[in-house]
Every structure is written in structure tokens, then in C-alpha cells.
Coordinates of N, CA and C in Angstrom, one line a residue:
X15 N 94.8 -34.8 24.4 CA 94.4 -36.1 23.9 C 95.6 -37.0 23.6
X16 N 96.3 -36.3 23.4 CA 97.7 -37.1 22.6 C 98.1 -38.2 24.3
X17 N 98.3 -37.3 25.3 CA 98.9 -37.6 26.6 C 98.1 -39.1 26.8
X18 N 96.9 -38.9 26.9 CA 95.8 -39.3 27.4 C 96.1 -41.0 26.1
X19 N 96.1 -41.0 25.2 CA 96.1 -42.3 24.5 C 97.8 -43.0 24.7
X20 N 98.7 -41.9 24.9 CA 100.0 -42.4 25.1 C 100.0 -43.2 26.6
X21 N 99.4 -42.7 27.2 CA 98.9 -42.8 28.9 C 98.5 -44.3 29.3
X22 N 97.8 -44.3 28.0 CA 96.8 -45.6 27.9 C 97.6 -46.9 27.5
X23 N 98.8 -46.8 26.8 CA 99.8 -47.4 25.8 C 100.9 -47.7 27.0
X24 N 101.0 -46.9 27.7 CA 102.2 -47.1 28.6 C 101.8 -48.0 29.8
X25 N 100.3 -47.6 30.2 CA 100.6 -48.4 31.3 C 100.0 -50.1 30.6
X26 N 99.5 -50.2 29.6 CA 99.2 -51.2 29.3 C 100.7 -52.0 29.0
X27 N 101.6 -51.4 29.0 CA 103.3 -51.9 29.0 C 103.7 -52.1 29.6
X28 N 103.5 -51.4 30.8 CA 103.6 -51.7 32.1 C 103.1 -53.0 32.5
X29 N 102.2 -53.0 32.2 CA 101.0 -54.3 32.9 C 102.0 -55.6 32.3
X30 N 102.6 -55.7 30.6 CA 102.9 -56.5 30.1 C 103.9 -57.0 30.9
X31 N 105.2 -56.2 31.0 CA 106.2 -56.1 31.5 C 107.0 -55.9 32.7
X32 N 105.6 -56.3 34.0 CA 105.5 -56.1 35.2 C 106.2 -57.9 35.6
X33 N 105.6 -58.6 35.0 CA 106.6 -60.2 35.7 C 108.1 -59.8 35.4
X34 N 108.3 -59.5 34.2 CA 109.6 -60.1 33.6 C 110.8 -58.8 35.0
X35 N 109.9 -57.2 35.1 CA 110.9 -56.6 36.3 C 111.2 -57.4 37.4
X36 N 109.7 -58.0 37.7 CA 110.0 -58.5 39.1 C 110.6 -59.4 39.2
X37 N 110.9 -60.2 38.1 CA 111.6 -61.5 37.9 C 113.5 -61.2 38.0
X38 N 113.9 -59.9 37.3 CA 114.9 -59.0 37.8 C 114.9 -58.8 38.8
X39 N 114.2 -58.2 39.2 CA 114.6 -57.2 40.9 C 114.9 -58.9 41.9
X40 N 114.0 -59.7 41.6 CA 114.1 -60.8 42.6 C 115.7 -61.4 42.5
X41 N 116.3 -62.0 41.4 CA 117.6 -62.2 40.8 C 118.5 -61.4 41.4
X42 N 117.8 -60.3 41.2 CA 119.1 -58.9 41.4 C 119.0 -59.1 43.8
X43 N 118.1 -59.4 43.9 CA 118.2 -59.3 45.5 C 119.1 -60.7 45.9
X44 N 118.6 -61.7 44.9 CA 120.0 -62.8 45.4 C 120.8 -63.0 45.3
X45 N 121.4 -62.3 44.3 CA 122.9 -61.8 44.2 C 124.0 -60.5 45.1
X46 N 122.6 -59.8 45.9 CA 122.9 -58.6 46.6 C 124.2 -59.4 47.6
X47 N 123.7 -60.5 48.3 CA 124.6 -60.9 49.2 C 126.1 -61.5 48.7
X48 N 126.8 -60.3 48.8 CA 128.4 -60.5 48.5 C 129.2 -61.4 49.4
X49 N 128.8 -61.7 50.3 CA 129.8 -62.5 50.9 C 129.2 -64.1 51.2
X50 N 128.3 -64.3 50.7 CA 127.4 -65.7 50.2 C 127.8 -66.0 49.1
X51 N 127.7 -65.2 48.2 CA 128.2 -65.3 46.8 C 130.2 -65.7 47.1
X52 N 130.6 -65.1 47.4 CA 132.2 -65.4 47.7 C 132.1 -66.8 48.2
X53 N 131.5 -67.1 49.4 CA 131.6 -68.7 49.7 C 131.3 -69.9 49.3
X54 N 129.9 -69.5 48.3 CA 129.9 -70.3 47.6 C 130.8 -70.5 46.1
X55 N 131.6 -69.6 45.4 CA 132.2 -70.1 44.8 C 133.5 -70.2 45.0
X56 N 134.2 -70.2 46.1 CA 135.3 -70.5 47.0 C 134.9 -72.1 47.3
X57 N 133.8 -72.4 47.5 CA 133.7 -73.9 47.8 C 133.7 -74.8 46.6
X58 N 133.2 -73.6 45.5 CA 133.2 -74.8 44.4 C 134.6 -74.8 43.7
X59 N 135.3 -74.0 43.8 CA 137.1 -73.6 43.5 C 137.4 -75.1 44.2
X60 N 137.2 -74.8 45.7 CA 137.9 -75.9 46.4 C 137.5 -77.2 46.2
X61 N 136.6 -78.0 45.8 CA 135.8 -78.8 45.7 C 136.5 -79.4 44.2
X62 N 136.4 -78.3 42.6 CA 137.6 -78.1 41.7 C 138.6 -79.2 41.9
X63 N 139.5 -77.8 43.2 CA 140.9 -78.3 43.1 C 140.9 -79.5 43.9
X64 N 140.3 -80.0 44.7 CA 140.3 -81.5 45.6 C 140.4 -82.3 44.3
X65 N 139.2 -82.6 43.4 CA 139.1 -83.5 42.5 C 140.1 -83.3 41.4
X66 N 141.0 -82.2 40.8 CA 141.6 -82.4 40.2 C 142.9 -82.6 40.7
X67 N 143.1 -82.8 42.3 CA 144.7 -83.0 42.8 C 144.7 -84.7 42.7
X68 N 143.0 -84.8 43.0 CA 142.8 -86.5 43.5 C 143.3 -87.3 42.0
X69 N 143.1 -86.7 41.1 CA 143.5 -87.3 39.5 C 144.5 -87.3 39.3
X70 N 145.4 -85.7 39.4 CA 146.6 -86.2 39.4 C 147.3 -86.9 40.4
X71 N 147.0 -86.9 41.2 CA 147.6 -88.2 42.3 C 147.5 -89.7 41.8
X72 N 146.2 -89.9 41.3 CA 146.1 -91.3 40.7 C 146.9 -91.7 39.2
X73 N 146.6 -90.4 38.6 CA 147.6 -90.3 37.2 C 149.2 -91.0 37.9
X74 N 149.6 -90.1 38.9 CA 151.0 -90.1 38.7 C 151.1 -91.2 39.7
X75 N 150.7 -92.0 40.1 CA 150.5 -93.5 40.8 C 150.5 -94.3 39.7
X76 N 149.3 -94.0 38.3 CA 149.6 -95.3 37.4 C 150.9 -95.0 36.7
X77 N 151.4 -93.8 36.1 CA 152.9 -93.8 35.8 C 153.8 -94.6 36.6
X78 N 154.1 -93.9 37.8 CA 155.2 -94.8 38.5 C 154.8 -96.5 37.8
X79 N 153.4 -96.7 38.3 CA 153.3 -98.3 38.5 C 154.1 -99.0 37.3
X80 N 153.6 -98.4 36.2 CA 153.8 -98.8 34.8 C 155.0 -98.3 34.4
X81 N 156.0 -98.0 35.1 CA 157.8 -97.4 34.7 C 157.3 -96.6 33.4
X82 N 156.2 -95.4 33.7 CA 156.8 -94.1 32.1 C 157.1 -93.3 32.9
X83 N 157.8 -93.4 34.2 CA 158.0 -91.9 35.1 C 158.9 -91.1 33.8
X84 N 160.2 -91.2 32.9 CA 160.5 -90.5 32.3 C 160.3 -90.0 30.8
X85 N 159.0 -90.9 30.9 CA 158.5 -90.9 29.4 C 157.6 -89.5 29.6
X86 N 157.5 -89.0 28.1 CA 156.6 -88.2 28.0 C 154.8 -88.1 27.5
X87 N 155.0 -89.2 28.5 CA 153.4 -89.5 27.9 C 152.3 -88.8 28.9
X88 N 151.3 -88.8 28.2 CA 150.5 -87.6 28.7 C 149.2 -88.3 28.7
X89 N 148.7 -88.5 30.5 CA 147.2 -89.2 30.6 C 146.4 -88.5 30.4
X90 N 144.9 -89.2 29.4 CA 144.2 -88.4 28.9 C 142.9 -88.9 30.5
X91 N 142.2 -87.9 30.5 CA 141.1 -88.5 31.5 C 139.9 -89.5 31.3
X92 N 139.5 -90.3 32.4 CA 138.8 -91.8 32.1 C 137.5 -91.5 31.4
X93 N 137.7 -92.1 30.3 CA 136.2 -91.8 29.4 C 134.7 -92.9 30.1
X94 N 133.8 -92.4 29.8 CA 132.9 -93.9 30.5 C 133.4 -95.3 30.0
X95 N 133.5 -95.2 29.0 CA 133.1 -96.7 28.3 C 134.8 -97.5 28.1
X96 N 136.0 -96.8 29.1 CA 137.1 -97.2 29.0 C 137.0 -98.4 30.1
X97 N 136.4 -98.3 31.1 CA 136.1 -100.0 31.6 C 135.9 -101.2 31.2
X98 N 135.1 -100.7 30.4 CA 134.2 -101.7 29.4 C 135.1 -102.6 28.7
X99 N 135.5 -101.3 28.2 CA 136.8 -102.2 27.0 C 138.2 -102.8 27.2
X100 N 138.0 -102.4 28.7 CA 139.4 -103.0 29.3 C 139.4 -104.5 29.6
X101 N 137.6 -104.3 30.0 CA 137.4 -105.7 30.4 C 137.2 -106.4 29.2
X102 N 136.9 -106.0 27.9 CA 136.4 -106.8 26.8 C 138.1 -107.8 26.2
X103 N 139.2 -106.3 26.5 CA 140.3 -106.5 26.3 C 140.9 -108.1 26.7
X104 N 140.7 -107.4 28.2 CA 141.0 -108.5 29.1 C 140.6 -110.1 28.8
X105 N 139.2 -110.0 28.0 CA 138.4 -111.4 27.8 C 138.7 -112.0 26.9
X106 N 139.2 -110.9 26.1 CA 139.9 -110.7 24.3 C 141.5 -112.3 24.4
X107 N 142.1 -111.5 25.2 CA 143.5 -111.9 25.5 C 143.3 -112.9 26.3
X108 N 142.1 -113.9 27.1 CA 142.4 -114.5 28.1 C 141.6 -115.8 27.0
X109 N 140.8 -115.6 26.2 CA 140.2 -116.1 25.5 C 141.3 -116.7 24.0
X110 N 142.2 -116.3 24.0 CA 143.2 -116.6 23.1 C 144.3 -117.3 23.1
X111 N 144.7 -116.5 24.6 CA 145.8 -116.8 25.2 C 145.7 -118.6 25.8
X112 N 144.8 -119.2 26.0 CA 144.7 -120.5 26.5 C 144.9 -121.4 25.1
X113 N 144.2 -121.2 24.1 CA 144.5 -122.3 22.9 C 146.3 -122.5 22.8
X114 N 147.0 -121.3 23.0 CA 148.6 -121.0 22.6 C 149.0 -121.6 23.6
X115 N 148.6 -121.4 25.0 CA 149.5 -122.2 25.8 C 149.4 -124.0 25.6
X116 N 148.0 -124.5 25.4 CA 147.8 -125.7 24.8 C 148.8 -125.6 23.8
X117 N 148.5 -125.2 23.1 CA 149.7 -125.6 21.7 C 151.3 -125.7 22.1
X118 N 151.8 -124.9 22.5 CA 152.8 -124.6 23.2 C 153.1 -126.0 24.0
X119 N 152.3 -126.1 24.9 CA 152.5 -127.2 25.4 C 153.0 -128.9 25.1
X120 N 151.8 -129.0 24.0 CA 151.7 -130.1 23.6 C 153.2 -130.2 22.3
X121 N 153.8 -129.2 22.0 CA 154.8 -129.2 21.1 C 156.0 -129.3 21.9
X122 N 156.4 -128.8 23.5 CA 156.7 -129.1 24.3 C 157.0 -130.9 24.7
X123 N 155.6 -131.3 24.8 CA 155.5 -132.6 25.5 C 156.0 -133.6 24.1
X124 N 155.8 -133.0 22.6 CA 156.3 -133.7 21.4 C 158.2 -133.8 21.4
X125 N 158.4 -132.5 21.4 CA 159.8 -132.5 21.8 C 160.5 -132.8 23.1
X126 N 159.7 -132.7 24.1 CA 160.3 -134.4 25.0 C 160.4 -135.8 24.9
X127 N 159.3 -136.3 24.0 CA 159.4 -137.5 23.8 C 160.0 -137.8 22.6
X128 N 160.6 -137.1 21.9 CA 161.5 -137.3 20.7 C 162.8 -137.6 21.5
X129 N 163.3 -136.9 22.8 CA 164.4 -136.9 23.5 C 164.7 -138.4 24.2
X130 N 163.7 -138.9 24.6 CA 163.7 -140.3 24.9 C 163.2 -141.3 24.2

């Protein structure tokens, strides 16, 4: 009797636990292919190292540009929202910068006509 209700217990475990094998065994057969598996993460290595040569290429282009070739400064990588603020920068200083040259100017044009 004992067999017979354990019998009944097991396969009803079975039954439960019949997706989640198969869901293994299927994983486990996609993985079987060793030399699929090598190529594809050889491409993503290389794919990696392309994009990180392409950075430092551009890193050590804006150095040169900007004379820190012997400085020790250290480029951090482009955040999203660093465009933004370059340009806000940009709007910042272009928007400023015009009243000063007026001024500049016209204290200019005062100290020439003091001269004559």
C-alpha cells in the first residue's frame, strides 16, 4: 500500500515538474553547440574592443586638440545629457559675452574721443 500511494505522489510530481525539465533540457541543447557559442562571443569581444579603441582614439584626438597631451588628466566617458549642457554653456557665454563687448567698446570709443 505504502508503494502504491508514494506511486501516486511521484508521478503527480512528475506531472508538476514536467515544463520546468523540459524547459532545461531545451536550454541545455542550445548551449550543446560549442563552436556557435565561441563565435558568438568572440564577436561580441570584438565588437567590445572596436568600440572601445574607437573612444580612445577620439579621447586621445580631444587631448592633443586641447594641449593636455602631458597633463594627467583622465577622460571620463560622454554622459547623455553632456550635449545639452555644452550647448546651454555655449548660450550661457554667448549671451553675456555681447553686453561686455558693447561696453568695452563704447569705453573704447569714450577714450578716443577724449584723445581728440
Amino acid at each position: 500500500m505504502y508503494q502504491v500511494e508514494h506511486g501516486v505522489k511521484d508521478k503527480e510530481k512528475a506531472a508538476t515538474m514536467h515544463p520546468a525539465i523540459a524547459e532545461l533540457e531545451a536550454s541545455r541543447s542550445a548551449f550543446k553547440d560549442d563552436f556557435a557559442l565561441n563565435c558568438l562571443a568572440r564577436k561580441q569581444f570584438r565588437e567590445a574592443k572596436r568600440a572601445a579603441n574607437k573612444s580612445a582614439l577620439q579621447d586621445e584626438a580631444l587631448v592633443n586638440r586641447l594641449s593636455l597631451a602631458g597633463s594627467q588628466i583622465k577622460l571620463l566617458p560622454e554622459a547623455d545629457d553632456d550635449a545639452s549642457k555644452a550647448k546651454l554653456i555655449r548660450l550661457m557665454h554667448e549671451k553675456y559675452q555681447v553686453p561686455h563687448l558693447i561696453r568695452y567698446s563704447y569705453e573704447y570709443l569714450d577714450h578716443l574721443n577724449c584723445l581728440f
